């Protein structure tokens, strides 16, 4: 089953704001197809008596109290940021968008 | 020839859809324990969870679920027995996780309605707005676009992100398609958002400040030729941040779309931005389709399964409905229907009630807010409630009642307060607006007026009372309009032997 096309990869790249060369798109389309194929095998073993679930353990209603706990300092929060300015995360301009 | 609003709604039938986002007023964020306090220094309210750092696990704020269920109940919704969170994936730096935790096909509240009242040519009429869903999600961070000419994203050199707001509980309330409004679409939209705001405020779940962004409205609008039974392509106008703007955005879109259709052009499905200054909308990015968000159930959060006993417990705590409260206040204050609707739709009910609670006469409180304050607000194109406080209005009214201010002077005081000259007392002192009630000062002015118009004074002495008007006018002029005209009249007539 050819699950993912080169166009699909190009579309995902656009959504993810990642620029990709033609050869990268070709390469990824093949690679993702293999990955999806592997994942699709799981569906073969899922029979009608196994309901789809988003959680392996049947647990509901786990909530916390509405209580404030200390946050990170701005220095800690920004320590992993590639760029920063004025205690804020600095990101490249977002092209052609509002 | 381009169509104006009235011409547009003669040819086209508007269809509305309203999406309202409300920040809940919980102390901590939706999925972590960071503070939700407004106005903190940048990035002082973040943690591994709301920054989306690897390995961090979210846990839902129980209070936020409770608030959302309360909202659903107040909007006559069914509460879903099973509801889940979903990831809405998008790559935009306002969410550090690269997804927003939201709800997709399993929202917590569905199928409700909200009844509003609008003023029509045939009097006040009820209108039911049906609610599609109420769901939980989280707010995004704040971007600051640096460089470029306009401060907008386009043309910016880079953006600076503050994630204090990222993760604050947000509730989205989505209407079903609102049709059948005809030309009253702007009024319906405004009445709906007003009523919704009043309900949320009465529930105490949000501070619903549109100007500060804790309540935000997106207006979807499409047009179709009247009688066609079709549904046109809709635009989604974001950034509509006051009740007045809701109304203006609908009018602006009806006019824009009708002119495009009239010229044989297509309406593009897109996001538009409301321009506060012009009342027009401006094209934004073309909207990503829902499938582009690749929603999937959030694996890090467990389902919400509210038991019916708890829901009934919450239902029992619902406060007096704003519509019930309005009926009660209308009876207490004996207000005519039309004026009551004006008060409500202008969003003035709370301030008027507060003004009256402080001690002002109901009729005077209403007429000041609906009259002078609204007039000055319209001139400035702002909400009346942002200009002056109920206690200041009550103070002015009490100064009129005590005879310290005339209506005319009071208008100057209100104007001064609005102009930022201080409290009513400060404005009175600064502008020297006290009523001249000192009999001695008035008698001096009266004597001067009589001396300058002896013939007129003689006629009054002879019983020609209406002639006194010229003398009273002269006294008012001499005192700079600060005398109480009734008092001047009384003193003058007495002086000329005509007092009773
Ligand atoms: Zn946090």
XYZ file of C-alpha atoms and ligand atoms in Angstrom:
599
model
C 0.000 0.000 0.000
C 1.501 3.303 -1.157
C 0.322 5.367 1.808
C 2.213 8.583 1.334
C 3.073 10.452 -1.836
C 5.746 12.997 -2.560
C 2.982 15.652 -2.634
C 1.873 14.609 0.850
C 5.374 15.132 2.153
C 5.612 18.515 0.431
C 2.303 19.545 2.024
C 3.419 18.426 5.487
C 6.705 20.260 5.031
C 4.794 23.421 4.202
C 2.592 23.037 7.292
C 5.684 22.444 9.406
C 7.448 25.435 7.873
C 10.353 23.271 6.793
C 12.025 23.996 3.501
C 12.926 20.826 1.621
C 14.841 20.136 -1.548
C 13.449 17.877 -4.278
C 15.803 15.073 -3.354
C 14.856 15.348 0.320
C 11.178 15.100 -0.599
C 11.810 11.996 -2.723
C 13.864 10.421 0.004
C 11.357 11.172 2.792
C 8.377 10.011 0.762
C 10.011 6.582 0.458
C 11.129 6.497 4.053
C 7.766 7.540 5.487
C 6.037 5.021 3.292
C 8.060 2.273 4.921
C 7.267 3.618 8.393
C 3.565 3.847 7.668
C 3.615 0.366 6.225
C 5.127 -0.946 9.441
C 2.526 0.850 11.569
C -0.261 -0.366 9.301
C 0.602 -3.952 10.230
C -0.790 -3.246 13.694
C -4.194 -2.741 12.103
C -4.026 -6.239 10.673
C -3.964 -7.768 14.132
C -6.624 -5.434 15.581
C -9.828 -7.434 15.422
C -13.393 -6.264 16.021
C -13.249 -7.191 19.710
C -10.434 -4.682 20.353
C -11.964 -1.196 20.586
C -9.790 1.710 19.456
C -8.328 3.617 22.381
C -6.025 6.543 23.017
C -4.928 5.153 26.372
C -3.582 1.747 27.298
C -4.939 1.959 30.849
C -8.655 2.567 31.538
C -8.346 5.582 33.825
C -10.656 8.599 33.766
C -10.953 11.952 35.496
C -7.427 12.569 36.693
C -7.429 16.199 37.774
C -5.381 18.540 39.922
C -6.402 21.180 42.430
C -6.354 24.746 41.142
C -3.235 25.681 43.092
C -0.326 27.813 41.885
C 3.164 26.408 42.261
C 6.417 28.256 41.531
C 7.336 28.559 37.860
C 10.760 28.517 36.250
C 12.730 31.736 36.282
C 12.967 33.478 32.883
C 16.643 32.451 32.807
C 15.740 28.804 33.333
C 12.886 28.997 30.831
C 15.126 30.541 28.196
C 18.174 28.378 28.895
C 17.444 26.057 25.990
C 16.374 28.746 23.538
C 18.526 29.087 20.404
C 18.048 32.843 20.572
C 16.558 35.290 23.047
C 16.087 38.976 23.619
C 14.436 41.035 26.380
C 13.607 37.877 28.386
C 11.673 36.543 25.418
C 12.210 33.708 22.977
C 13.485 35.116 19.709
C 12.258 33.454 16.532
C 12.836 34.258 12.859
C 10.248 36.336 11.066
C 7.265 34.410 9.812
C 7.227 34.973 6.086
C 4.202 35.968 4.089
C 1.726 35.592 6.896
C -0.343 37.702 9.174
C -22.329 51.784 -7.950
C -21.382 50.384 -4.598
C -23.989 49.106 -2.168
C -24.372 50.484 1.325
C -25.596 48.328 4.216
C -29.314 48.950 3.691
C -29.061 48.188 -0.018
C -26.949 45.106 0.688
C -29.513 43.510 3.027
C -32.296 44.181 0.522
C -30.543 41.845 -1.929
C -28.647 39.418 0.296
C -29.475 37.321 3.333
C -26.647 37.216 5.903
C -25.804 34.018 7.793
C -23.764 34.292 10.961
C -21.604 31.996 13.003
C -19.985 33.204 16.198
C -17.005 31.711 17.984
C -16.253 33.178 21.354
C -13.087 32.411 23.297
C -13.131 33.035 27.014
C -10.171 32.833 29.371
C -11.265 31.212 32.617
C -10.273 32.953 35.833
C -8.652 29.961 37.493
C -5.573 30.696 39.589
C -3.402 28.188 37.742
C -3.088 27.165 34.090
C -5.074 24.456 32.304
C -2.520 21.660 32.446
C 0.154 22.899 34.876
C 0.452 24.880 38.113
C 1.869 28.100 36.651
C 0.064 31.275 37.680
C -2.475 32.853 35.317
C -1.913 36.351 36.742
C -2.266 39.046 34.060
C 0.614 41.397 33.325
C 3.600 39.507 34.778
C 7.152 40.138 33.533
C 7.888 38.112 30.347
C 8.343 34.355 30.796
C 8.020 34.390 34.588
C 4.981 32.066 34.462
C 6.226 29.039 32.567
C 7.293 25.490 33.401
C 8.345 22.340 31.535
C 4.664 21.468 30.882
C 3.543 24.751 29.303
C 6.851 25.090 27.464
C 6.363 21.613 26.028
C 9.744 20.363 27.227
C 10.412 16.665 26.585
C 9.024 14.320 29.232
C 6.741 16.854 30.889
C 3.261 15.512 31.607
C 0.116 17.664 31.736
C -2.636 17.189 34.345
C -6.020 18.875 33.916
C -7.112 21.645 36.275
C -10.284 20.303 37.919
C -11.639 23.787 38.492
C -11.440 24.498 34.735
C -13.561 21.437 33.981
C -16.078 22.544 36.593
C -16.241 26.063 35.093
C -16.728 24.683 31.587
C -19.564 22.422 32.702
C -21.189 25.405 34.441
C -20.960 27.380 31.197
C -22.506 24.480 29.289
C -25.362 24.168 31.773
C -26.039 27.922 31.687
C -26.216 27.678 27.881
C -28.736 24.831 28.028
C -26.229 22.295 26.660
C -26.052 18.563 27.195
C -22.952 17.560 29.125
C -21.157 14.743 27.354
C -20.851 11.584 29.490
C -17.434 10.998 27.902
C -15.131 13.653 26.541
C -11.508 13.759 25.470
C -8.770 16.214 24.701
C -7.111 16.327 21.294
C -3.939 17.770 19.875
C -4.397 20.471 17.278
C -1.104 20.456 15.445
C 0.248 23.596 13.899
C 3.657 25.144 13.505
C 3.481 28.663 14.711
C 5.621 29.997 17.526
C 2.746 31.178 19.725
C 2.553 27.594 21.042
C 5.922 26.232 22.149
C 4.623 22.649 21.951
C 3.829 22.922 18.234
C 0.306 21.890 19.094
C -2.544 23.291 21.113
C -4.308 20.963 23.494
C -7.953 21.343 22.587
C -11.023 19.184 22.042
C -12.115 18.000 18.629
C -14.867 15.474 18.022
C -15.615 14.850 21.690
C -16.306 18.256 23.266
C -17.543 18.433 26.830
C -20.806 20.345 26.136
C -23.038 20.154 23.052
C -26.365 21.341 21.637
C -27.427 24.312 23.678
C -29.062 27.621 22.982
C -29.139 31.192 24.160
C -32.181 33.447 23.848
C -31.548 37.126 23.182
C -33.739 40.127 22.554
C -33.277 42.610 19.756
C -34.903 45.900 18.895
C -36.704 45.652 15.566
C -38.908 48.041 13.610
C -41.841 46.193 15.186
C -40.576 46.488 18.755
C -38.447 44.228 20.959
C -38.364 40.639 19.713
C -36.824 37.414 21.055
C -34.267 35.525 18.958
C -32.824 32.096 19.716
C -29.157 31.456 18.942
C -28.353 27.760 18.925
C -25.069 26.571 20.391
C -23.138 23.824 18.652
C -20.524 23.110 21.294
C -18.548 24.381 24.261
C -15.075 22.949 24.547
C -11.920 23.310 26.597
C -8.530 24.305 25.282
C -5.588 26.489 26.228
C -4.539 29.995 25.315
C -1.446 30.781 23.260
C 1.598 32.895 24.092
C 1.989 36.521 23.088
C 4.113 37.543 20.101
C 5.867 40.841 19.713
C 6.884 41.535 16.131
C 10.052 43.556 15.923
C 11.173 45.529 12.910
C 9.149 46.162 9.788
C 7.065 49.266 9.438
C 3.779 48.331 11.014
C 4.400 46.046 13.974
C 2.427 43.397 12.131
C 3.959 40.061 11.289
C 4.368 40.828 7.653
C 7.617 42.698 7.245
C 8.814 41.991 10.786
C 12.492 41.121 11.161
C 11.914 38.731 14.034
C 9.364 37.921 16.716
C 9.742 37.801 20.496
C 7.650 35.330 22.446
C 6.343 35.553 25.982
C 4.694 32.304 27.085
C 3.068 33.541 30.312
C -0.335 33.284 28.618
C 0.383 29.948 26.951
C -1.690 27.324 28.730
C -4.238 29.583 30.433
C -7.583 27.752 30.352
C -9.634 28.831 27.402
C -13.196 27.868 26.633
C -14.496 28.123 23.102
C -18.214 28.574 22.573
C -19.366 27.944 19.016
C -22.834 28.701 17.672
C -24.613 26.696 15.047
C -25.333 28.551 11.824
C -27.415 31.580 12.744
C -29.832 32.273 9.898
C -33.064 34.180 9.540
C -31.732 37.372 11.055
C -32.260 39.402 7.871
C -31.073 42.948 8.297
C -30.810 42.492 12.057
C -27.671 40.319 11.827
C -25.464 42.997 13.457
C -27.907 43.427 16.360
C -28.276 39.671 16.836
C -24.494 39.238 16.906
C -24.052 41.988 19.441
C -26.989 40.905 21.598
C -25.640 37.337 21.630
C -22.133 38.341 22.692
C -23.561 40.749 25.281
C -25.861 38.100 26.743
C -23.064 35.543 26.721
C -20.767 37.952 28.517
C -23.455 38.650 31.129
C -23.997 34.930 31.703
C -20.271 34.246 32.044
C -19.923 37.129 34.452
C -22.867 35.939 36.533
C -21.245 32.497 36.723
C -18.028 34.095 37.984
C -15.913 31.892 35.712
C -14.135 34.665 33.801
C -13.544 38.373 34.116
C -14.849 38.681 30.504
C -12.900 41.823 29.677
C -13.058 42.138 25.907
C -10.594 45.038 25.857
C -7.996 43.029 27.778
C -8.582 39.980 25.629
C -10.060 37.657 28.250
C -13.088 37.390 25.953
C -12.574 37.421 22.184
C -14.979 36.963 19.346
C -14.576 35.604 15.830
C -17.388 36.485 13.466
C -18.156 34.131 10.574
C -20.347 35.641 7.929
C -21.675 34.636 4.555
C -24.220 36.083 2.197
C -26.648 34.480 -0.227
C -29.170 36.110 -2.539
C -32.471 36.501 -0.668
C -34.793 33.605 -1.386
C -32.077 31.458 -2.956
C -31.990 29.080 -0.002
C -28.243 28.774 -0.541
C -25.377 29.183 1.881
C -22.609 31.435 0.637
C -18.876 31.137 1.254
C -17.989 32.524 4.655
C -15.209 34.701 5.904
C -13.939 34.503 9.475
C -13.170 37.850 11.060
C -10.828 37.692 14.032
C -9.706 40.346 16.442
C -13.195 41.613 17.292
C -12.634 42.901 20.777
C -15.585 44.965 21.889
C -19.357 44.650 21.736
C -19.499 47.610 19.422
C -16.885 46.042 17.147
C -18.960 42.866 16.882
C -21.771 44.915 15.389
C -19.426 46.915 13.161
C -17.595 43.830 11.920
C -20.874 42.270 10.757
C -21.893 45.476 8.983
C -18.419 45.799 7.417
C -18.446 42.241 6.100
C -22.014 42.466 4.767
C -21.054 45.580 2.807
C -17.744 44.165 1.550
C -19.116 40.780 0.518
C -22.275 42.193 -1.086
C -20.190 44.473 -3.267
C -17.953 41.616 -4.351
C -20.971 39.461 -5.192
C -22.630 42.360 -6.986
C -19.500 42.724 -9.131
C -19.633 39.039 -9.963
C -16.594 38.180 -7.849
C -16.189 35.174 -5.577
C -15.937 35.305 -1.803
C -12.759 33.623 -0.669
C -12.928 31.474 2.453
C -10.325 33.196 4.548
C -9.412 34.712 7.875
C -9.840 38.444 8.046
C -8.760 40.934 10.699
C -11.023 43.597 12.104
C -9.634 47.121 11.903
C -10.778 49.049 14.950
C -10.263 52.467 13.315
C -12.105 51.950 10.032
C -14.623 49.255 10.977
C -13.418 47.348 7.904
C -11.785 43.946 7.737
C -8.435 43.139 6.161
C -7.445 39.856 4.590
C -5.246 37.582 6.713
C -3.673 34.211 6.041
C -5.792 31.780 4.100
C -7.185 29.322 6.542
C -5.674 25.938 7.074
C -8.255 23.232 6.640
C -9.253 21.230 9.713
C -7.430 18.163 8.333
C -4.243 20.220 8.201
C -4.365 20.417 11.984
C -4.155 16.612 12.098
C -6.172 16.385 15.297
C -5.676 13.216 17.286
C -6.643 12.186 20.835
C -4.181 13.554 23.381
C -2.301 10.522 24.703
C -0.966 12.343 27.779
C -4.403 13.168 29.212
C -7.124 10.798 30.314
C -10.802 11.147 29.334
C -13.187 13.356 31.264
C -16.189 11.339 32.419
C -18.350 13.565 34.623
C -20.865 11.623 36.692
C -24.448 12.791 36.601
C -24.659 13.422 40.359
C -21.840 15.957 40.053
C -23.500 17.614 37.050
C -26.744 17.963 39.010
C -24.804 19.365 41.951
C -23.316 21.998 39.664
C -26.680 22.720 38.050
C -28.081 23.473 41.505
C -25.445 26.191 41.993
C -26.346 28.124 38.810
C -27.016 31.769 39.700
C -30.027 33.854 38.707
C -30.177 33.956 34.909
C -29.333 37.377 33.482
C -32.731 37.428 31.741
C -34.473 36.800 35.081
C -32.325 39.441 36.712
C -33.213 41.909 33.973
C -36.913 41.301 34.456
C -36.459 41.857 38.189
C -34.441 45.073 37.762
C -36.828 46.378 35.118
C -39.697 45.985 37.573
C -37.708 47.490 40.462
C -36.680 50.532 38.453
C -39.920 50.723 36.425
C -38.162 51.013 33.066
C -40.023 50.865 29.725
C -39.212 47.823 27.493
C -37.418 49.760 24.811
C -35.175 51.607 27.229
C -34.381 48.369 29.075
C -33.305 46.738 25.811
C -31.136 49.765 24.997
C -29.501 49.514 28.424
C -28.826 45.812 28.036
C -27.565 45.963 24.461
C -25.363 48.922 25.274
C -23.861 46.746 28.032
C -24.840 49.326 30.637
C -26.975 47.234 32.978
C -24.190 46.485 35.454
C -22.936 50.047 35.720
C -26.459 51.397 36.092
C -27.222 48.840 38.803
C -24.000 49.733 40.587
C -24.760 53.440 40.337
C -28.184 52.845 41.838
C -26.799 50.566 44.559
C -24.475 53.374 45.636
C -27.561 55.485 46.185
C -28.421 57.279 42.937
C -31.990 57.716 41.798
C -32.814 54.976 39.209
C -34.200 57.356 36.591
C -31.276 59.737 36.853
C -28.716 56.898 36.854
C -30.222 55.520 33.654
C -30.447 58.828 31.894
C -26.850 59.787 32.679
C -25.404 56.513 31.395
C -27.672 56.219 28.383
C -27.516 59.949 27.638
C -24.481 62.091 28.315
C -21.943 59.334 29.018
C -23.014 57.305 25.957
C -22.934 60.419 23.806
C -19.362 61.226 24.876
C -18.406 57.560 24.405
C -19.823 57.576 20.881
C -17.827 60.683 20.039
C -14.701 58.881 21.192
C -15.792 55.552 19.703
C -15.230 53.663 22.951
C -17.357 51.756 25.425
C -19.109 54.082 27.907
C -18.068 51.887 30.831
C -14.398 52.587 30.152
C -14.867 56.345 30.538
C -16.202 56.873 34.040
C -17.015 54.726 37.073
C -20.450 54.102 38.600
C -19.336 55.768 41.836
C -18.292 58.912 39.944
C -21.658 59.051 38.170
C -23.424 58.489 41.498
C -21.368 61.297 43.025
C -22.364 63.711 40.259
C -26.018 62.742 40.655
C -25.871 63.293 44.407
C -24.279 66.736 43.867
C -27.219 67.642 41.603
C -29.668 66.389 44.202
C -28.018 68.482 46.916
C -28.132 71.575 44.708
C -24.343 71.869 44.445
C -24.514 71.305 40.678
C -27.031 72.200 38.032
C -27.600 69.726 35.169
C -25.570 71.986 32.954
C -22.623 72.159 35.375
C -22.905 68.413 35.960
C -22.393 67.793 32.253
C -19.188 69.823 32.434
C -18.057 67.799 35.461
C -18.702 64.513 33.627
C -16.837 65.856 30.626
C -13.911 66.805 32.872
C -13.800 63.391 34.563
C -13.810 61.715 31.144
C -11.075 64.060 29.934
C -8.940 62.717 32.774
C -9.021 65.837 34.928
C -9.648 63.791 38.080
C -12.570 62.884 40.323
C -15.792 64.921 40.180
C -14.711 66.909 43.245
C -11.325 67.646 41.683
C -12.919 68.723 38.400
C -15.323 71.021 40.269
C -12.430 72.618 42.170
C -10.151 72.831 39.125
C -12.772 74.278 36.797
C -14.507 76.328 39.506
C -17.873 74.793 38.745
C -19.704 75.279 42.055
C -23.250 76.528 41.802
C -23.395 80.115 43.035
C -25.942 79.557 45.764
C -24.693 82.237 48.075
C -27.660 84.637 48.302
C -25.401 87.657 48.764
C -23.472 87.012 45.530
C -26.700 86.354 43.664
C -28.338 89.518 45.030
C -25.368 91.583 43.860
C -25.787 90.157 40.346
C -29.561 90.690 40.504
C -29.138 94.291 41.552
C -26.715 94.862 38.674
C -29.158 93.319 36.196
C -31.998 95.512 37.437
C -29.790 98.608 37.239
C -28.868 97.865 33.626
C -32.469 97.094 32.563
C -34.660 99.416 34.643
C -37.586 99.304 32.151
C -37.752 95.521 32.250
C -37.614 95.569 36.046
C -40.520 98.031 36.050
C -42.652 95.746 33.861
C -42.014 92.830 36.224
C -42.986 95.001 39.185
C -46.163 95.765 37.262
C -47.012 92.035 37.137
C -45.465 91.047 33.780
C -43.756 87.893 35.123
C -42.530 86.505 31.720
C -40.479 89.701 31.284
C -38.300 88.473 34.190
C -36.643 86.052 31.745
C -34.365 88.768 30.374
C -33.184 89.682 33.890
C -32.635 86.028 34.871
C -30.627 85.599 31.663
C -28.447 88.573 32.588
C -27.793 87.123 36.061
C -26.935 83.695 34.631
C -24.540 85.364 32.211
C -22.915 87.410 34.954
C -22.380 84.277 37.075
C -20.943 82.322 34.170
C -23.909 79.951 34.093
C -23.095 78.701 37.567
C -26.194 79.944 39.303
C -29.223 77.785 39.848
C -31.774 79.437 37.528
C -34.715 78.463 39.720
C -33.067 80.079 42.728
C -32.265 83.261 40.757
C -35.873 83.450 39.620
C -37.158 83.045 43.146
C -34.844 85.753 44.570
C -35.463 88.141 41.681
C -39.259 87.921 41.802
C -39.214 88.330 45.572
C -36.990 91.381 45.216
C -39.388 92.929 42.679
C -42.377 92.306 44.913
C -43.700 89.331 42.891
C -42.703 86.474 45.184
C -45.431 84.300 46.626
Zn 3.424 25.870 33.280
